[in-house]
mmCIF file of C-alpha atoms in Angstrom:
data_model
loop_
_atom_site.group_PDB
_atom_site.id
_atom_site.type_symbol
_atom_site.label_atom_id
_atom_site.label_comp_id
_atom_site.label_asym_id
_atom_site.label_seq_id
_atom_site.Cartn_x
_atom_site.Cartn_y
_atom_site.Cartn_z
ATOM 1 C CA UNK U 470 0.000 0.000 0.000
ATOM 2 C CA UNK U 471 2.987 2.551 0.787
ATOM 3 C CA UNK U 472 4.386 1.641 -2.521
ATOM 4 C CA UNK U 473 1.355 2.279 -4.464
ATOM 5 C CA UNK U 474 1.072 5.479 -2.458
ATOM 6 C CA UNK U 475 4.692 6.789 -3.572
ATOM 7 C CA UNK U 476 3.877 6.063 -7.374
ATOM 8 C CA UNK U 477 0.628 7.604 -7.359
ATOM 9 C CA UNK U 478 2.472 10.738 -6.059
ATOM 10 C CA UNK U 479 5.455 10.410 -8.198
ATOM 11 C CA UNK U 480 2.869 9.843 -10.935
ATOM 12 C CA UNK U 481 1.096 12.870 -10.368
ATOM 13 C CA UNK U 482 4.276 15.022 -9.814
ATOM 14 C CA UNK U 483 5.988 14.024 -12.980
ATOM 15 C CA UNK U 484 2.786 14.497 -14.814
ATOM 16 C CA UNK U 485 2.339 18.480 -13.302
ATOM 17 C CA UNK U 486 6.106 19.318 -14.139
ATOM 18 C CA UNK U 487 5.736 17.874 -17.824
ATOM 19 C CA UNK U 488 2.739 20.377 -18.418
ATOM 20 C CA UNK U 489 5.326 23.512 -17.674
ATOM 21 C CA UNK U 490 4.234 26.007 -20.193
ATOM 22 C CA UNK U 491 6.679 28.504 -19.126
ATOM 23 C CA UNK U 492 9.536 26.514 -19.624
ATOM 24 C CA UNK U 493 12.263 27.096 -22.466
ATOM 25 C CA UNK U 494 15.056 25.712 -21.581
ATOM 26 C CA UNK U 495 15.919 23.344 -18.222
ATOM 27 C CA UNK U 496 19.294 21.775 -18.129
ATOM 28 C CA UNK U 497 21.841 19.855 -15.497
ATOM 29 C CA UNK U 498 25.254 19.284 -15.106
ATOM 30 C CA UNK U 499 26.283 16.770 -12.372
ATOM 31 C CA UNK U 500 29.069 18.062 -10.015
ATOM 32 C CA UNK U 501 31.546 15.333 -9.215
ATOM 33 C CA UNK U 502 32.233 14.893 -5.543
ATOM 34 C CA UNK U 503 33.261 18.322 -5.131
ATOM 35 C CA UNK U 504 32.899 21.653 -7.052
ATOM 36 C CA UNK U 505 36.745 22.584 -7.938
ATOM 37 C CA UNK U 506 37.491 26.451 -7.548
ATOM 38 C CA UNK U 507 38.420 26.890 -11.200
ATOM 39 C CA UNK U 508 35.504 24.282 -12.598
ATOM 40 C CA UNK U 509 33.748 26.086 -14.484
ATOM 41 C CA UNK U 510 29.881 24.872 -15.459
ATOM 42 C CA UNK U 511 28.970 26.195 -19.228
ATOM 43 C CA UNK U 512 25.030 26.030 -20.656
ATOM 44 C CA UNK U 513 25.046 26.755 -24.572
ATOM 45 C CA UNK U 514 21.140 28.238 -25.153
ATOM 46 C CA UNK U 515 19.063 27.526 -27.781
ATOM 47 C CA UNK U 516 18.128 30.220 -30.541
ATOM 48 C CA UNK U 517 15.614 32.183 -28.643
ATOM 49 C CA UNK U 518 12.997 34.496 -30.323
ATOM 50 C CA UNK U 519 14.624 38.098 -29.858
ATOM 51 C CA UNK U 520 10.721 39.684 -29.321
ATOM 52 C CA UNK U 521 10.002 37.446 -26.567
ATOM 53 C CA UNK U 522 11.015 38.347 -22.972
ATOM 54 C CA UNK U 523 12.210 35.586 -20.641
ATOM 55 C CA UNK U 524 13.335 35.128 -16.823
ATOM 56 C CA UNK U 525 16.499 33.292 -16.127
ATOM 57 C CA UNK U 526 17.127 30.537 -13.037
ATOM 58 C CA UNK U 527 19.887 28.716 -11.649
ATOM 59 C CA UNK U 528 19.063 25.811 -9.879
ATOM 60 C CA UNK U 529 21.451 24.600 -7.454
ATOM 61 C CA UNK U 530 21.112 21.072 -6.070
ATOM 62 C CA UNK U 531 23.105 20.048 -2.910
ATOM 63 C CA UNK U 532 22.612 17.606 -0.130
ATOM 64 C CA UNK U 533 23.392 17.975 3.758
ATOM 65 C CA UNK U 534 27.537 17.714 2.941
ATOM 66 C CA UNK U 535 27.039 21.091 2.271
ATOM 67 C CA UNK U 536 28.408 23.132 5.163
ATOM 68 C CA UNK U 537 27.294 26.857 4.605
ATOM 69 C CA UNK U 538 24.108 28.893 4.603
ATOM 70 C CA UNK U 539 25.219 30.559 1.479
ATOM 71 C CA UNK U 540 26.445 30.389 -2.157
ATOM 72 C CA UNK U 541 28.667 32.758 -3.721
ATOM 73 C CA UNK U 542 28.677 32.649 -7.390
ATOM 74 C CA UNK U 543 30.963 34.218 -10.537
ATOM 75 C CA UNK U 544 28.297 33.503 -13.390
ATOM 76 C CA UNK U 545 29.308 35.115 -16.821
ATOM 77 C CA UNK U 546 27.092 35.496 -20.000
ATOM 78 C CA UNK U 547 28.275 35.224 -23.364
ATOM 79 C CA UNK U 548 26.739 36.831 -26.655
ATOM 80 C CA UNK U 549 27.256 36.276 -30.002
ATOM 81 C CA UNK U 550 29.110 39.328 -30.757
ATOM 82 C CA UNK U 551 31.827 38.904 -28.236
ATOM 83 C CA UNK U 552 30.820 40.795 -25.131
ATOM 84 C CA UNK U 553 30.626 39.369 -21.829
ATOM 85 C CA UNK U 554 28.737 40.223 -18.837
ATOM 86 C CA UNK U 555 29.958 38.897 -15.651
ATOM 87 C CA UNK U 556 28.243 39.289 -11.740
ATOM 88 C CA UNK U 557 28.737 38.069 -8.639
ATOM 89 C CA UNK U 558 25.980 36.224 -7.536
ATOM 90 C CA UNK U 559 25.111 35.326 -3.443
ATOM 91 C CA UNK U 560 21.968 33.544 -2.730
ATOM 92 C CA UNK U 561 20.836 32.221 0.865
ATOM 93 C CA UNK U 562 20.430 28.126 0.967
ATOM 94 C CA UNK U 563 19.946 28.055 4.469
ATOM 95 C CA UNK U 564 17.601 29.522 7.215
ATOM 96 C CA UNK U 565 19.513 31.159 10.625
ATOM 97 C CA UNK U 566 18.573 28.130 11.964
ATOM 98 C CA UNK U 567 20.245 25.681 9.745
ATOM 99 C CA UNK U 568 17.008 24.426 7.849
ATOM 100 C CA UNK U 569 17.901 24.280 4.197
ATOM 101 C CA UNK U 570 15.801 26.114 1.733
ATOM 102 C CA UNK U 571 14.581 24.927 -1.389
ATOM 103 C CA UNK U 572 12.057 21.764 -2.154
ATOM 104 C CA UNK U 573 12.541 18.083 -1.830
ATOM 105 C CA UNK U 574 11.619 15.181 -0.053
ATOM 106 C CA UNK U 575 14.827 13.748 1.458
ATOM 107 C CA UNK U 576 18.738 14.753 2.036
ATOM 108 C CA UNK U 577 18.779 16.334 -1.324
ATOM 109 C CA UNK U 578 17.285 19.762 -1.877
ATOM 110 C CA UNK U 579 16.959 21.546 -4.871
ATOM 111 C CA UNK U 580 17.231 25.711 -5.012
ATOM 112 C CA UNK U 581 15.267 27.932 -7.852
ATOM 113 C CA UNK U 582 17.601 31.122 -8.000
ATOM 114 C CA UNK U 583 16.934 34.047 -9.588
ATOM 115 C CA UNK U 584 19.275 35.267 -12.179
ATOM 116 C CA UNK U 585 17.884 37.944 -14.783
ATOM 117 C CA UNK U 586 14.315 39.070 -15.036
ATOM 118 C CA UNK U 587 12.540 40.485 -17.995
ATOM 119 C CA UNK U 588 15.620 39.768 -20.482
ATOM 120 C CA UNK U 589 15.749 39.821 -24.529
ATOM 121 C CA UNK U 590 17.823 38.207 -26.869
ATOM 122 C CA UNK U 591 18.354 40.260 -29.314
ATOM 123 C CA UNK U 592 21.781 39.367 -31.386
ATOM 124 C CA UNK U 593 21.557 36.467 -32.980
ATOM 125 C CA UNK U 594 23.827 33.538 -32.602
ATOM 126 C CA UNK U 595 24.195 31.460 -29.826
ATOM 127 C CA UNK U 596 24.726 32.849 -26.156
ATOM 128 C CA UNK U 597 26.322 31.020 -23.220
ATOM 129 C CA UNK U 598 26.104 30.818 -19.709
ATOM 130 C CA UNK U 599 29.685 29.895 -17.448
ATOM 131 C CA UNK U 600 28.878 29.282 -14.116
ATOM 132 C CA UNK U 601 31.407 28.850 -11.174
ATOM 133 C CA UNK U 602 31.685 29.087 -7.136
ATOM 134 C CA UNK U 603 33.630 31.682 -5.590
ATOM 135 C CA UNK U 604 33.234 30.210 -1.663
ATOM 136 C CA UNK U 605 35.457 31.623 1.074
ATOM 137 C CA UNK U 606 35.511 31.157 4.556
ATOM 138 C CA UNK U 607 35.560 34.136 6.806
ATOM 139 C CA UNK U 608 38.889 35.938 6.547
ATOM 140 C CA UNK U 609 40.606 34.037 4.469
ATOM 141 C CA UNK U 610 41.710 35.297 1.365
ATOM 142 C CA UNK U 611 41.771 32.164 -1.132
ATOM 143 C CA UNK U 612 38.750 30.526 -1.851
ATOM 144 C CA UNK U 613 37.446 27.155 -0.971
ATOM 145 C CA UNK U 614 38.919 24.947 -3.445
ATOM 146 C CA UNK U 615 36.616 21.700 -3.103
ATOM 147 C CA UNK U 616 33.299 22.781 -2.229
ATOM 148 C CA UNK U 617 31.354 19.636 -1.121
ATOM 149 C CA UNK U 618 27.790 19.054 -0.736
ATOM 150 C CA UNK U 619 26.776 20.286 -4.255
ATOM 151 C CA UNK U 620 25.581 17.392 -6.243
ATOM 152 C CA UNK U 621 24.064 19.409 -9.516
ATOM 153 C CA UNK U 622 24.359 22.916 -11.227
ATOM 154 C CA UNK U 623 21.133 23.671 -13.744
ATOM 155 C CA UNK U 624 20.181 26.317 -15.390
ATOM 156 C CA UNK U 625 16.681 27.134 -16.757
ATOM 157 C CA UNK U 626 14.731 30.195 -19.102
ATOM 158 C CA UNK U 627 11.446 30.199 -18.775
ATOM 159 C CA UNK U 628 9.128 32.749 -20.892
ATOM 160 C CA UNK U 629 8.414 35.911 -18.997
ATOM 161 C CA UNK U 630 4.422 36.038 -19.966
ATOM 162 C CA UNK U 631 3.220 33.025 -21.683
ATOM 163 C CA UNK U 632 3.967 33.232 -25.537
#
């Protein structure tokens, strides 16, 4: 009976997330045990239509190895003609009181962040997304050069109004 339970709602979840109409684009890249310093996570986008506005996610997987409430990122985009726009990115993955944010059921949680809102594409060609930690600890100067506990790095368009 508990097993018929778990595929009914497995069922019913996989059959909601397939009927995303806002969705554009929603990719993964495993991270191996530990997210190297200088590893650096690229996403090459589809051709999107340069009249249609779209928001932009990264979606961060981890599991309880990972130690910190936070998540520094260096993300840079890429167009077609050359230019590159880079930011530094922090998002919260943790409450104060150590209870992780994001959704799942188990040890693994998964994070929606917010990267660009209400963003055109209007060169065309293809446009990339590099994606990389920049983790420190508290008064240190060099970075944290494993960072464990982050099991997946995704990143996902999705239309800004429904085409």
């Amino acid at each position: 009976m508990i097993k018929l339970k778990f595929f009914i709602i497995v069922f019913i979840t996989t059959g909601l997330v397939s009927c995303d109409d806002t969705q554009v684009f929603d990719e993964y890249q495993a991270v191996s045990d530990a997210w190297e310093i200088n590893e650096k996570i690229n996403f090459t986008l589809p051709e999107l239509d340069s009249l249609q506005t779209y928001n932009l996610f990264i979606n961060i997987r981890n599991n309880n190895s990972y130690r910190y409430r936070n998540l520094f990122l260096i993300s840079e985009m890429k167009f077609p003609n050359g230019k590159v726009v880079s930011d530094t990115l922090e998002y919260q993955m943790a409450m104060p009181s150590g209870e992780w944010l994001g959704t799942g059921f188990s040890d693994l949680k998964e994070n929606k962040l917010w990267y660009k809102e209400n963003i055109t594409f209007t060169e065309k060609g293809a446009y990339s997304i590099t994606l990389q930690h920049a983790m420190r600890k508290n008064g240190e100067v060099n970075g944290i050069y494993a960072l464990e506990g982050i099991t997946d790095v995704g990143f996902r368009i999705e239309y800004a109004q429904n085409p």
